Amino acid sequence: MDVFSRSLRQVLPEAQVSSLKSPPRHLSRVNGWSPPLHPFQAVAWAIYLVLSIFVFGIVIPLLPSIWKYIAYSVTGVVFLFHLVVHLIAVTIDPAEANVRLKNYSKPMPTFDRSQHPHVIQNLYCHLCEVTVHEKAKHCSACNKCVAGFDHHCKWLNNCVGSRNYWFFFCSVASALIGLLCTKVLLLYVCIQHFINPNKLRTDPSYKDISAVTVWLLFLPRWHVPVKTPVALCMMGGMLLVGVVSFVLLGHLLVFHIYLLIKNKSTFDYIKHARLQQGPEPPGRTQLVLPVKEAVPQALGKNQVTQERCAGPRKLPGHPGCYQGRTMACSRTGQDQPSPAKHRRLNLAQPLHHLLP
């Protein structure tokens, strides 16, 4: 029986461990326009573009003349303001002042947890290699330290920090107001269609349309005729999108208003929530690392020492954690610990103090 062919403990090969310790070096991202672009960013721009075309090209031209110009002015200002603050929030570099002075074209150094337990220690970032402020945090997505870090926004594809937080907040608030205006206009058109549809056909282009079941879109420049069911389906679909977006953005805005009242950031809120949940269960997001075992060079390949036959030794200070990758013994009936009972070693813990 080949007792050396079985391993009671699955470990990573040394080549894989070395690759984990030395990941590829990536460049820091400047802002939301830096690659890679996030799919949520494209979805946000698509929703904004579709809503703008629908509101200004289909809904507002159906309003009576008095309300038409008011709707153009109010909704136009809200949509334009949202576009400006959104672009600013995406374009601003939220990094720390010392980080912005560095060259972004140089790759970031690889972080070694065997030397430093945390990326930022004593207000010094071991990756950016600069001193930072107390509220700064190194974002793994942007690969740089962000001043007054709040969170990394996938819709902006940029970090939200002290330099662009208010532009982000105004972007959310203006988007909510724009959606509210859109819902009010859509509800008015849908209700008015069943009460008195003639109030929606005040444009001079309807003089040549005798059928009441035909509606013109993209007035006054283009005249695209559609049937009533098609127009109602379009209105209902956009109303549904507007309601869902309004609920999601409303929840986000209320949450950030709560954070402003409590003088907290999103990152502070998440840290506090994790502390209340307690420590993370061991082995949940941890990998097993091999612990090197001192074996005399004089031993042959198929020889077993008396120490190894006697069973594995527990590492000091770590009950249930055994030294060695495998345990082999030529005697039958030897008590062997179950692999499921072995404690997994965290990558964040240095291993040199675990060895006898």
PDB file of C-alpha atoms in Angstrom, residues 35-165:
ATOM      1  CA  PRO A  35     -10.803  51.571 -18.927  1.00  0.00           C
ATOM      2  CA  PRO A  36     -12.306  49.182 -18.251  1.00  0.00           C
ATOM      3  CA  LEU A  37     -15.762  50.715 -18.654  1.00  0.00           C
ATOM      4  CA  HIS A  38     -18.519  49.128 -16.593  1.00  0.00           C
ATOM      5  CA  PRO A  39     -21.756  47.827 -18.209  1.00  0.00           C
ATOM      6  CA  PHE A  40     -23.829  49.764 -15.656  1.00  0.00           C
ATOM      7  CA  GLN A  41     -22.328  52.951 -17.052  1.00  0.00           C
ATOM      8  CA  ALA A  42     -23.678  52.140 -20.526  1.00  0.00           C
ATOM      9  CA  VAL A  43     -27.086  51.253 -19.046  1.00  0.00           C
ATOM     10  CA  ALA A  44     -27.275  54.615 -17.247  1.00  0.00           C
ATOM     11  CA  TRP A  45     -26.484  56.548 -20.413  1.00  0.00           C
ATOM     12  CA  ALA A  46     -28.957  54.470 -22.433  1.00  0.00           C
ATOM     13  CA  ILE A  47     -31.768  55.158 -19.945  1.00  0.00           C
ATOM     14  CA  TYR A  48     -30.989  58.879 -19.941  1.00  0.00           C
ATOM     15  CA  LEU A  49     -30.959  59.024 -23.744  1.00  0.00           C
ATOM     16  CA  VAL A  50     -34.209  57.064 -24.158  1.00  0.00           C
ATOM     17  CA  LEU A  51     -36.023  59.129 -21.526  1.00  0.00           C
ATOM     18  CA  SER A  52     -34.846  62.382 -23.100  1.00  0.00           C
ATOM     19  CA  ILE A  53     -36.017  61.400 -26.586  1.00  0.00           C
ATOM     20  CA  PHE A  54     -39.323  60.071 -25.278  1.00  0.00           C
ATOM     21  CA  VAL A  55     -40.158  63.050 -23.055  1.00  0.00           C
ATOM     22  CA  PHE A  56     -39.097  65.844 -25.402  1.00  0.00           C
ATOM     23  CA  GLY A  57     -40.053  64.123 -28.663  1.00  0.00           C
ATOM     24  CA  ILE A  58     -43.308  62.341 -27.793  1.00  0.00           C
ATOM     25  CA  VAL A  59     -44.879  63.379 -24.471  1.00  0.00           C
ATOM     26  CA  ILE A  60     -44.419  67.152 -24.236  1.00  0.00           C
ATOM     27  CA  PRO A  61     -45.601  67.870 -27.837  1.00  0.00           C
ATOM     28  CA  LEU A  62     -48.969  66.329 -26.886  1.00  0.00           C
ATOM     29  CA  LEU A  63     -49.582  68.897 -24.127  1.00  0.00           C
ATOM     30  CA  PRO A  64     -51.753  71.993 -24.643  1.00  0.00           C
ATOM     31  CA  SER A  65     -49.913  75.063 -25.855  1.00  0.00           C
ATOM     32  CA  ILE A  66     -49.903  76.787 -22.455  1.00  0.00           C
ATOM     33  CA  TRP A  67     -48.370  73.852 -20.600  1.00  0.00           C
ATOM     34  CA  LYS A  68     -46.115  72.801 -23.421  1.00  0.00           C
ATOM     35  CA  TYR A  69     -43.586  75.623 -23.011  1.00  0.00           C
ATOM     36  CA  ILE A  70     -43.625  75.336 -19.217  1.00  0.00           C
ATOM     37  CA  ALA A  71     -42.883  71.618 -19.480  1.00  0.00           C
ATOM     38  CA  TYR A  72     -40.094  72.257 -21.972  1.00  0.00           C
ATOM     39  CA  SER A  73     -38.483  74.808 -19.641  1.00  0.00           C
ATOM     40  CA  VAL A  74     -38.768  72.969 -16.311  1.00  0.00           C
ATOM     41  CA  THR A  75     -37.952  69.494 -17.593  1.00  0.00           C
ATOM     42  CA  GLY A  76     -35.191  70.823 -19.845  1.00  0.00           C
ATOM     43  CA  VAL A  77     -33.444  72.589 -16.948  1.00  0.00           C
ATOM     44  CA  VAL A  78     -33.657  69.465 -14.756  1.00  0.00           C
ATOM     45  CA  PHE A  79     -32.340  67.132 -17.466  1.00  0.00           C
ATOM     46  CA  LEU A  80     -29.534  69.545 -18.397  1.00  0.00           C
ATOM     47  CA  PHE A  81     -28.508  70.035 -14.760  1.00  0.00           C
ATOM     48  CA  HIS A  82     -28.394  66.274 -14.251  1.00  0.00           C
ATOM     49  CA  LEU A  83     -26.229  65.850 -17.332  1.00  0.00           C
ATOM     50  CA  VAL A  84     -23.724  68.466 -16.152  1.00  0.00           C
ATOM     51  CA  VAL A  85     -23.321  67.201 -12.569  1.00  0.00           C
ATOM     52  CA  HIS A  86     -23.210  63.594 -13.768  1.00  0.00           C
ATOM     53  CA  LEU A  87     -20.382  64.390 -16.193  1.00  0.00           C
ATOM     54  CA  ILE A  88     -18.484  66.242 -13.469  1.00  0.00           C
ATOM     55  CA  ALA A  89     -18.870  63.353 -11.015  1.00  0.00           C
ATOM     56  CA  VAL A  90     -17.542  60.936 -13.634  1.00  0.00           C
ATOM     57  CA  THR A  91     -14.669  63.146 -14.804  1.00  0.00           C
ATOM     58  CA  ILE A  92     -13.258  64.283 -11.444  1.00  0.00           C
ATOM     59  CA  ASP A  93     -10.278  62.357 -10.121  1.00  0.00           C
ATOM     60  CA  PRO A  94     -11.248  61.590  -6.484  1.00  0.00           C
ATOM     61  CA  ALA A  95      -7.770  60.464  -5.444  1.00  0.00           C
ATOM     62  CA  GLU A  96      -5.724  61.894  -2.611  1.00  0.00           C
ATOM     63  CA  ALA A  97      -3.670  65.005  -3.364  1.00  0.00           C
ATOM     64  CA  ASN A  98      -0.360  63.122  -3.038  1.00  0.00           C
ATOM     65  CA  VAL A  99      -1.650  60.371  -5.297  1.00  0.00           C
ATOM     66  CA  ARG A 100      -2.682  62.839  -8.019  1.00  0.00           C
ATOM     67  CA  LEU A 101       0.882  64.141  -8.112  1.00  0.00           C
ATOM     68  CA  LYS A 102       2.160  60.709  -9.124  1.00  0.00           C
ATOM     69  CA  ASN A 103       2.418  59.296 -12.625  1.00  0.00           C
ATOM     70  CA  TYR A 104      -0.619  57.126 -13.392  1.00  0.00           C
ATOM     71  CA  SER A 105       1.152  55.424 -16.280  1.00  0.00           C
ATOM     72  CA  LYS A 106       3.409  53.481 -13.895  1.00  0.00           C
ATOM     73  CA  PRO A 107       2.061  50.166 -12.546  1.00  0.00           C
ATOM     74  CA  MET A 108       1.273  49.867  -8.871  1.00  0.00           C
ATOM     75  CA  PRO A 109       3.566  47.739  -6.684  1.00  0.00           C
ATOM     76  CA  THR A 110       2.333  44.373  -5.458  1.00  0.00           C
ATOM     77  CA  PHE A 111       1.119  44.299  -1.869  1.00  0.00           C
ATOM     78  CA  ASP A 112       2.827  41.706   0.330  1.00  0.00           C
ATOM     79  CA  ARG A 113       0.869  40.796   3.458  1.00  0.00           C
ATOM     80  CA  SER A 114       3.872  38.996   4.894  1.00  0.00           C
ATOM     81  CA  GLN A 115       5.446  42.412   5.415  1.00  0.00           C
ATOM     82  CA  HIS A 116       2.371  44.587   6.089  1.00  0.00           C
ATOM     83  CA  PRO A 117      -0.955  43.378   7.507  1.00  0.00           C
ATOM     84  CA  HIS A 118      -2.886  46.325   6.025  1.00  0.00           C
ATOM     85  CA  VAL A 119      -2.593  48.445   2.886  1.00  0.00           C
ATOM     86  CA  ILE A 120      -2.740  51.692   4.888  1.00  0.00           C
ATOM     87  CA  GLN A 121      -0.842  51.847   8.168  1.00  0.00           C
ATOM     88  CA  ASN A 122      -0.126  54.977  10.196  1.00  0.00           C
ATOM     89  CA  LEU A 123      -1.634  57.110   7.413  1.00  0.00           C
ATOM     90  CA  TYR A 124       0.806  55.653   4.881  1.00  0.00           C
ATOM     91  CA  CYS A 125      -0.316  53.590   1.892  1.00  0.00           C
ATOM     92  CA  HIS A 126       2.101  50.794   1.027  1.00  0.00           C
ATOM     93  CA  LEU A 127       0.686  50.540  -2.500  1.00  0.00           C
ATOM     94  CA  CYS A 128       0.455  54.208  -3.469  1.00  0.00           C
ATOM     95  CA  GLU A 129       3.613  54.816  -1.398  1.00  0.00           C
ATOM     96  CA  VAL A 130       2.364  58.188  -0.146  1.00  0.00           C
ATOM     97  CA  THR A 131       0.957  59.603   3.083  1.00  0.00           C
ATOM     98  CA  VAL A 132      -2.830  59.938   3.128  1.00  0.00           C
ATOM     99  CA  HIS A 133      -5.508  61.502   5.310  1.00  0.00           C
ATOM    100  CA  GLU A 134      -7.481  59.663   7.976  1.00  0.00           C
ATOM    101  CA  LYS A 135     -10.643  59.263   5.851  1.00  0.00           C
ATOM    102  CA  ALA A 136      -8.759  57.938   2.821  1.00  0.00           C
ATOM    103  CA  LYS A 137      -9.108  54.356   1.639  1.00  0.00           C
ATOM    104  CA  HIS A 138      -7.359  52.393  -1.080  1.00  0.00           C
ATOM    105  CA  CYS A 139      -9.978  51.332  -3.633  1.00  0.00           C
ATOM    106  CA  SER A 140      -9.221  47.971  -5.237  1.00  0.00           C
ATOM    107  CA  ALA A 141     -11.327  48.813  -8.317  1.00  0.00           C
ATOM    108  CA  CYS A 142      -9.574  52.112  -9.063  1.00  0.00           C
ATOM    109  CA  ASN A 143      -6.276  50.882  -7.529  1.00  0.00           C
ATOM    110  CA  LYS A 144      -5.529  54.120  -5.713  1.00  0.00           C
ATOM    111  CA  CYS A 145      -6.232  55.932  -2.462  1.00  0.00           C
ATOM    112  CA  VAL A 146      -9.404  58.026  -2.573  1.00  0.00           C
ATOM    113  CA  ALA A 147      -9.757  61.142  -0.441  1.00  0.00           C
ATOM    114  CA  GLY A 148     -12.722  60.932   1.930  1.00  0.00           C
ATOM    115  CA  PHE A 149     -13.744  57.584   0.465  1.00  0.00           C
ATOM    116  CA  ASP A 150     -17.504  56.956   0.437  1.00  0.00           C
ATOM    117  CA  HIS A 151     -18.005  54.100  -2.048  1.00  0.00           C
ATOM    118  CA  HIS A 152     -17.176  52.938  -5.558  1.00  0.00           C
ATOM    119  CA  CYS A 153     -20.122  53.698  -7.851  1.00  0.00           C
ATOM    120  CA  LYS A 154     -20.545  51.292 -10.763  1.00  0.00           C
ATOM    121  CA  TRP A 155     -23.035  53.620 -12.468  1.00  0.00           C
ATOM    122  CA  LEU A 156     -20.417  56.373 -12.564  1.00  0.00           C
ATOM    123  CA  ASN A 157     -17.589  53.854 -13.002  1.00  0.00           C
ATOM    124  CA  ASN A 158     -15.721  56.033 -10.554  1.00  0.00           C
ATOM    125  CA  CYS A 159     -15.060  56.284  -6.846  1.00  0.00           C
ATOM    126  CA  VAL A 160     -17.153  58.723  -4.833  1.00  0.00           C
ATOM    127  CA  GLY A 161     -15.060  60.688  -2.359  1.00  0.00           C
ATOM    128  CA  SER A 162     -14.826  64.119  -0.821  1.00  0.00           C
ATOM    129  CA  ARG A 163     -13.867  65.705  -4.155  1.00  0.00           C
ATOM    130  CA  ASN A 164     -16.964  64.592  -6.077  1.00  0.00           C
ATOM    131  CA  TYR A 165     -19.470  63.543  -3.415  1.00  0.00           C
TER     132      TYR A 165
END
